[in-house]
PDB file of C-alpha atoms in Angstrom:
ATOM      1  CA  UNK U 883      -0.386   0.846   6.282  1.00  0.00           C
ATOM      2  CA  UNK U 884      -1.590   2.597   9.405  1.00  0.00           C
ATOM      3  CA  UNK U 885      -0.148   2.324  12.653  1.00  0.00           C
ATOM      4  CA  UNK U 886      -1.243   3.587  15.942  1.00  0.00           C
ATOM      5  CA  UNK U 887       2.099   4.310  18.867  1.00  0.00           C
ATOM      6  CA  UNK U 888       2.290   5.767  22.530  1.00  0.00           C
ATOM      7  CA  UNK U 889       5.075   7.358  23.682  1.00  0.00           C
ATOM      8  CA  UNK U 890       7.813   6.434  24.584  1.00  0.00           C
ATOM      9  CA  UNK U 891       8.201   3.816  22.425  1.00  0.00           C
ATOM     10  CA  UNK U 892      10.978   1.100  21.297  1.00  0.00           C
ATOM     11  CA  UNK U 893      12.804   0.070  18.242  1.00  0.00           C
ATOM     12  CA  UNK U 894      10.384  -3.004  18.527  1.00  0.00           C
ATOM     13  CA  UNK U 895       7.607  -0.812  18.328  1.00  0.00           C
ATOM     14  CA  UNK U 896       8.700   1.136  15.558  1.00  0.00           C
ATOM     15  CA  UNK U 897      10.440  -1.805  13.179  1.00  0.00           C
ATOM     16  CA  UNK U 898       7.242  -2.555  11.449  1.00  0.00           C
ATOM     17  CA  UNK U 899       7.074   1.136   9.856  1.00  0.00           C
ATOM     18  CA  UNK U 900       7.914   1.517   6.624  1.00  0.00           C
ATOM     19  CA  UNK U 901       8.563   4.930   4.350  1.00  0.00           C
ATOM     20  CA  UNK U 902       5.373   6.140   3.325  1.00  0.00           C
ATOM     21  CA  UNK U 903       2.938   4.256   6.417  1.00  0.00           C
ATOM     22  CA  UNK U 904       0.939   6.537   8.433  1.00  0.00           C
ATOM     23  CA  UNK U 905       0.813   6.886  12.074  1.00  0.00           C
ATOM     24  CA  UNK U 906      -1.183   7.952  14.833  1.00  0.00           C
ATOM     25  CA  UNK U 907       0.739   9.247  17.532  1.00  0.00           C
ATOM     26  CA  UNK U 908      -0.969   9.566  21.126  1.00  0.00           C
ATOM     27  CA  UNK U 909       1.067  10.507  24.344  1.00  0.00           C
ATOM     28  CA  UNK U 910       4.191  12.874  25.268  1.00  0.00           C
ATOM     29  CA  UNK U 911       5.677  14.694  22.567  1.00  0.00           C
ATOM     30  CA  UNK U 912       8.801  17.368  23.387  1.00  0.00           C
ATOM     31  CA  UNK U 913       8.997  20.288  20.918  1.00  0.00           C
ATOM     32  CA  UNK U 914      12.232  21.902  20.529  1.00  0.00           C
ATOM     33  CA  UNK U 915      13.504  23.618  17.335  1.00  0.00           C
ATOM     34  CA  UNK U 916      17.211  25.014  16.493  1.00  0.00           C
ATOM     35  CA  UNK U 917      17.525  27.612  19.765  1.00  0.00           C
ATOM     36  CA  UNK U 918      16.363  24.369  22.112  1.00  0.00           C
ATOM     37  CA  UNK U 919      18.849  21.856  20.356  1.00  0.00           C
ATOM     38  CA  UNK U 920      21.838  24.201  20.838  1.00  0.00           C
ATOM     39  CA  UNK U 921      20.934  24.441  24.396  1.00  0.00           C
ATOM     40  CA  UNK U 922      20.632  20.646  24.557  1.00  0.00           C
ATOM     41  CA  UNK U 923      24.045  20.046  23.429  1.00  0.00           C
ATOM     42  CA  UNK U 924      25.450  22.721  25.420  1.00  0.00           C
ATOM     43  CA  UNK U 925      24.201  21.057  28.656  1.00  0.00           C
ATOM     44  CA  UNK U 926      25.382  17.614  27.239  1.00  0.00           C
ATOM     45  CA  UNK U 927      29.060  18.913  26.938  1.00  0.00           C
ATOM     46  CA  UNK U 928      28.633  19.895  30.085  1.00  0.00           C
ATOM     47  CA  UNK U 929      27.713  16.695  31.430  1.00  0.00           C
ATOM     48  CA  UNK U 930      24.270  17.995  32.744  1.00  0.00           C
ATOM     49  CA  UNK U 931      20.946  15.565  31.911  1.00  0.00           C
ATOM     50  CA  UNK U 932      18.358  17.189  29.253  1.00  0.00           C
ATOM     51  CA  UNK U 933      15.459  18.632  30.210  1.00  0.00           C
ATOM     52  CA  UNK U 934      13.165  15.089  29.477  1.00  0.00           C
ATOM     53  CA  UNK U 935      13.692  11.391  29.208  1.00  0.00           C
ATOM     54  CA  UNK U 936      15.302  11.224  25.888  1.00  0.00           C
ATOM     55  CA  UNK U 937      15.091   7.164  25.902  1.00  0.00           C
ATOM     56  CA  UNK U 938      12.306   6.431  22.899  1.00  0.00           C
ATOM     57  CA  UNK U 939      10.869  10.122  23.245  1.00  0.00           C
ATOM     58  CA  UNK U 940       9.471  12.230  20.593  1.00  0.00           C
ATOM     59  CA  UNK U 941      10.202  15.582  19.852  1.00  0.00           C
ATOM     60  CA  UNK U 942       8.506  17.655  17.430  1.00  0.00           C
ATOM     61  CA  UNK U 943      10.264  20.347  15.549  1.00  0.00           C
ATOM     62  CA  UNK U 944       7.793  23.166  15.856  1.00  0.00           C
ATOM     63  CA  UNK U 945       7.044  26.637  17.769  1.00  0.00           C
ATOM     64  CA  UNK U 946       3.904  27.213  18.143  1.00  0.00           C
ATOM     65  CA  UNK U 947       1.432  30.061  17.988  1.00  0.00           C
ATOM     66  CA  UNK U 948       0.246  31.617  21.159  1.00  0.00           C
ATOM     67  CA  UNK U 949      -3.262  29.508  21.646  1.00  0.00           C
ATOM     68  CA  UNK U 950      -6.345  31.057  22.065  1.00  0.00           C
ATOM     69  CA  UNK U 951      -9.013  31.661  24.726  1.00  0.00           C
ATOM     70  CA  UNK U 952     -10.329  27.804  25.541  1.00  0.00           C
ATOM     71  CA  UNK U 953      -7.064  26.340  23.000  1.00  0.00           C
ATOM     72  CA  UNK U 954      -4.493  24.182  24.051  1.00  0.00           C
ATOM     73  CA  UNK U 955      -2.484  25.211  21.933  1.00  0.00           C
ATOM     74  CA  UNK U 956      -2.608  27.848  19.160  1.00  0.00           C
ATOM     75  CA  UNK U 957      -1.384  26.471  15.161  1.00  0.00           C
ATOM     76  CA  UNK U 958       1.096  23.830  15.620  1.00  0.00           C
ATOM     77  CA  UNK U 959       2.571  23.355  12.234  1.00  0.00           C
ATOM     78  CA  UNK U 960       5.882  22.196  11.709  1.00  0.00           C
ATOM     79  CA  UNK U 961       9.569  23.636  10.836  1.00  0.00           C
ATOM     80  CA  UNK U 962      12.267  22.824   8.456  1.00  0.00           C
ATOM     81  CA  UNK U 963      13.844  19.781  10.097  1.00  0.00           C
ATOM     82  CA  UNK U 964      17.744  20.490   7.885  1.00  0.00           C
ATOM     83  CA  UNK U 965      17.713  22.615  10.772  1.00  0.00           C
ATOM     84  CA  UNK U 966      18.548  20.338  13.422  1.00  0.00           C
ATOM     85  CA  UNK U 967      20.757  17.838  11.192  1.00  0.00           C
ATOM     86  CA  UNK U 968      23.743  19.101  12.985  1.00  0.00           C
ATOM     87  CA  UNK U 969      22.335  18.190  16.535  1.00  0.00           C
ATOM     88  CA  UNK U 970      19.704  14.740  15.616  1.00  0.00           C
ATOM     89  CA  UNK U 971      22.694  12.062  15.013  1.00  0.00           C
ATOM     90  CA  UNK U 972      23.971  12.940  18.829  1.00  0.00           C
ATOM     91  CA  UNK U 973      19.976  12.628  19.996  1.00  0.00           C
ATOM     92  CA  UNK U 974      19.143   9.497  18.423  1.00  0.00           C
ATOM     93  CA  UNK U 975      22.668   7.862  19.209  1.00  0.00           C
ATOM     94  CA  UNK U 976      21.402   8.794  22.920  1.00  0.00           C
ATOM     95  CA  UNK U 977      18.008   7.015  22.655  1.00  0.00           C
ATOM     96  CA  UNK U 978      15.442   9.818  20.743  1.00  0.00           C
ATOM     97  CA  UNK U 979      13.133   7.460  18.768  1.00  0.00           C
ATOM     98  CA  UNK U 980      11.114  10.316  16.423  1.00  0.00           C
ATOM     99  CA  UNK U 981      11.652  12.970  14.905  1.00  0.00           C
ATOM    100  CA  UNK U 982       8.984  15.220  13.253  1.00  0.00           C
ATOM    101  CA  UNK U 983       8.953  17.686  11.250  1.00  0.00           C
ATOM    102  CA  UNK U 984       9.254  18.343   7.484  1.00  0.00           C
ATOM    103  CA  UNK U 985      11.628  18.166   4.812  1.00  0.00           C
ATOM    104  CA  UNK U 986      14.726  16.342   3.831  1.00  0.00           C
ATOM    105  CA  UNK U 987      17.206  15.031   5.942  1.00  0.00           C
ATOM    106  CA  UNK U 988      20.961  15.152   5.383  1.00  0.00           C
ATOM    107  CA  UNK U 989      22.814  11.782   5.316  1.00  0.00           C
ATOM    108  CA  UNK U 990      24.434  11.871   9.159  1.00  0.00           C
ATOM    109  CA  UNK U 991      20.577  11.753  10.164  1.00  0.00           C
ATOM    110  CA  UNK U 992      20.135   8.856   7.771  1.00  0.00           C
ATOM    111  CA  UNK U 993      22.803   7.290   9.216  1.00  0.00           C
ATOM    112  CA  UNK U 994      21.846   7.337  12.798  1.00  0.00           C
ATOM    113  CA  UNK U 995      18.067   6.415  12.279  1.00  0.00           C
ATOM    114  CA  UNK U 996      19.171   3.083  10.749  1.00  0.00           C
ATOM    115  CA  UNK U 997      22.131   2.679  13.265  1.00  0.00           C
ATOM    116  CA  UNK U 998      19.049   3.187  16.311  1.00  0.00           C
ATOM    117  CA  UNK U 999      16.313   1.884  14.731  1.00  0.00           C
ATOM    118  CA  UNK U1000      14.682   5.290  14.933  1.00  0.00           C
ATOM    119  CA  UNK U1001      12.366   6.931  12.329  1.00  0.00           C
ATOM    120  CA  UNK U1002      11.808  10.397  11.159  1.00  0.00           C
ATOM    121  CA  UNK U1003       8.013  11.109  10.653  1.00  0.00           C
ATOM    122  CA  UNK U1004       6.384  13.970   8.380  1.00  0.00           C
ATOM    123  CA  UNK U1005       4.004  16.357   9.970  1.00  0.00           C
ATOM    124  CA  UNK U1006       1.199  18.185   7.773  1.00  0.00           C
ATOM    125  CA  UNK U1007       2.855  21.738   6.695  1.00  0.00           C
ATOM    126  CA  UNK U1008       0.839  24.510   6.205  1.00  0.00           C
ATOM    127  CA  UNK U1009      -1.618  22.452   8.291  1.00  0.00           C
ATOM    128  CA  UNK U1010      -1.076  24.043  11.937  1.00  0.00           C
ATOM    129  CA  UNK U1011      -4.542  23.912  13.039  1.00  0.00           C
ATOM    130  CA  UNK U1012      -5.127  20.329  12.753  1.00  0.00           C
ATOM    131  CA  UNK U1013      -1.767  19.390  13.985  1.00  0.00           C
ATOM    132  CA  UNK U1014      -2.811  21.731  16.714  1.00  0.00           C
ATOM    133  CA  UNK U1015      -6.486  19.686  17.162  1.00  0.00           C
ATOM    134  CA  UNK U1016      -4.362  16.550  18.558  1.00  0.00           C
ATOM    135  CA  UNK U1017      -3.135  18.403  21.193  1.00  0.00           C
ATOM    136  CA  UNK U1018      -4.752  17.704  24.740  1.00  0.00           C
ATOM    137  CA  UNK U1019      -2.238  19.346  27.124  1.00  0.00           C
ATOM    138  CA  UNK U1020       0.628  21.314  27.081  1.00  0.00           C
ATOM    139  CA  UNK U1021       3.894  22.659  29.634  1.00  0.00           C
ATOM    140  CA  UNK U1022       6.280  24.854  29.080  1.00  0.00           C
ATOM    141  CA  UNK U1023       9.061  22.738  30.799  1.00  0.00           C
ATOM    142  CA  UNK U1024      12.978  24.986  30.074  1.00  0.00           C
ATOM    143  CA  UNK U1025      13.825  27.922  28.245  1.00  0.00           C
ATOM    144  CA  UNK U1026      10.718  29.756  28.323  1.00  0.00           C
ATOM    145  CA  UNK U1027      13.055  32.997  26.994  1.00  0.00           C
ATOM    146  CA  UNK U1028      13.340  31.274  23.796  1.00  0.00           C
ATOM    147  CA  UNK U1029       9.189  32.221  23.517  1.00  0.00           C
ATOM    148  CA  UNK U1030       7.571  29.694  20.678  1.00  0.00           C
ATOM    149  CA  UNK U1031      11.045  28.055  20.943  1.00  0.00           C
ATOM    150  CA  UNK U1032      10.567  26.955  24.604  1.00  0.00           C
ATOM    151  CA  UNK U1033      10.852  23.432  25.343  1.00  0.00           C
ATOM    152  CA  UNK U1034       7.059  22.148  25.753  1.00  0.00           C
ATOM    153  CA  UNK U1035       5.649  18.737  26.873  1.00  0.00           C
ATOM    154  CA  UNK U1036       2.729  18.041  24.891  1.00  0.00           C
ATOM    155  CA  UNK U1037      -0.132  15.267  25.344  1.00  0.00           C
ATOM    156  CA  UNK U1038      -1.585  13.935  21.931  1.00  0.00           C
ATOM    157  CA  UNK U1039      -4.039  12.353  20.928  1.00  0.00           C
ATOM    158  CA  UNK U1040      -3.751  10.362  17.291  1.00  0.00           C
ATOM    159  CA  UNK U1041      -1.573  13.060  15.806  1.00  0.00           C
ATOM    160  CA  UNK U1042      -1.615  12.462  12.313  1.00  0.00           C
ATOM    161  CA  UNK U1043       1.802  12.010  10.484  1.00  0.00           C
ATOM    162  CA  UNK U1044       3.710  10.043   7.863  1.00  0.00           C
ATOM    163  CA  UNK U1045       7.021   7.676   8.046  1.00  0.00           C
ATOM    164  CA  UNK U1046       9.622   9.640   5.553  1.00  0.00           C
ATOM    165  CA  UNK U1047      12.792   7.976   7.052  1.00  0.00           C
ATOM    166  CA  UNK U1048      12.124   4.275   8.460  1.00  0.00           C
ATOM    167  CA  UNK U1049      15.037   2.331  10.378  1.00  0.00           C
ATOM    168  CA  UNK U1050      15.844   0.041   7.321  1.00  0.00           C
ATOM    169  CA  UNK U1051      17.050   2.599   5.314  1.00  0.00           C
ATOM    170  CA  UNK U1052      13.229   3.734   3.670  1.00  0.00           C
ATOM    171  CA  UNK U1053      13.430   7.458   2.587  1.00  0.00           C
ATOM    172  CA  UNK U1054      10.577   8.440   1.201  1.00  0.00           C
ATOM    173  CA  UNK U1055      11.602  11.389  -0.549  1.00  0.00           C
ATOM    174  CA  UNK U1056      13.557   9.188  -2.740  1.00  0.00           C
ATOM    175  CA  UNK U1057      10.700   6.185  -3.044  1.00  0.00           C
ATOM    176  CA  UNK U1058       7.721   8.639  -3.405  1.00  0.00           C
ATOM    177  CA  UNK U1059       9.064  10.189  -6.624  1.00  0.00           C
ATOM    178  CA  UNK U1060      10.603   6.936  -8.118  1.00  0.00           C
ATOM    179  CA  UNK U1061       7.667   5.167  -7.667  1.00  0.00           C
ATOM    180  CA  UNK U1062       5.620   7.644  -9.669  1.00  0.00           C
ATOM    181  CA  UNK U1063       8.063   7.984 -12.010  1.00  0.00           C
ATOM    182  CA  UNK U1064       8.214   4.155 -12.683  1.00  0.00           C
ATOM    183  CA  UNK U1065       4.317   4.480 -13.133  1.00  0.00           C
ATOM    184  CA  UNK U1066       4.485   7.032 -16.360  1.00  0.00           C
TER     185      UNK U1066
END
């Protein structure tokens, strides 16, 4: 099935999905890859607030290209989410509702997307540019030192992706090939 969210969103919102559904995501999407996250949990254990809402945000794993004249944003495509295992249990346990990026996901991030009721959603790789066509606005909002690894806000518009994890347990790396396996 197809689903259409806005950001934030809730685990109401996002029950429905299952492993393999497709979404369109419109609103305020974060991007932060593996510098960001250590810097995240460095303020936390300092008792110091992130730099957005966490509660039912969105945060894409990806560092974009410098955009072009008259862009938004220049190719958006994602990175290896294994990357931020170590840091997405403590996020999502604190109220992150997406994840996105691509790849597997170890089983502590497993874990904590069924324990919230979160979900872990597949961008296009190797597809920057039309990942990058959904986005309407963007601000660099911390870190601009870490350069395509700043923290950005991002406005989309019906960003295209696909549920991998879902919050009753769905993996679809694990359904996907079984179910064409079953069909041989």
């Amino acid at each position: 099935m197809q689903y259409k969210l806005t950001t934030p969103v809730t685990k109401e919102m996002l029950a429905p999905l299952k492993a393999g559904d497709t979404v369109l995501l419109s609103g305020t999407v974060y991007t932060a890859r593996d510098a960001a996250h250590k810097r995240m949990m460095e303020l936390l254990d300092a008792g110091q607030p992130l730099p957005f809402p966490v509660e039912g945000s969105a945060v894409y794993y990806v560092g974009p290209t410098p955009e072009r004249p008259g862009q938004v944003i220049g190719s958006a495509g994602p990175t290896t989410s294994g990357r931020m295992d170590a840091y997405s249990p403590r996020l999502l346990d604190l109220g992150q509702a997406i994840m996105i990026g691509k790849g597997a996901r170890n089983q502590a991030v497993k874990e904590a997307v069924v324990r919230n009721g979160a979900v872990y959603l597949a961008a296009l790789g190797g597809a920057g540019a039309l990942m990058a066509a959904s986005v309407k606005e963007l601000e660099v909002i911390c870190w601009e030192d870490l350069g395509c690894e700043a923290v950005r806000r991002l406005e989309v518009e019906d960003f295209p992706l696909t549920v991998i994890l879902d919050a009753h347990g769905g993996d679809l790396y694990q359904s996907g090939p079984a179910a064409y396996l079953s069909s041989l």
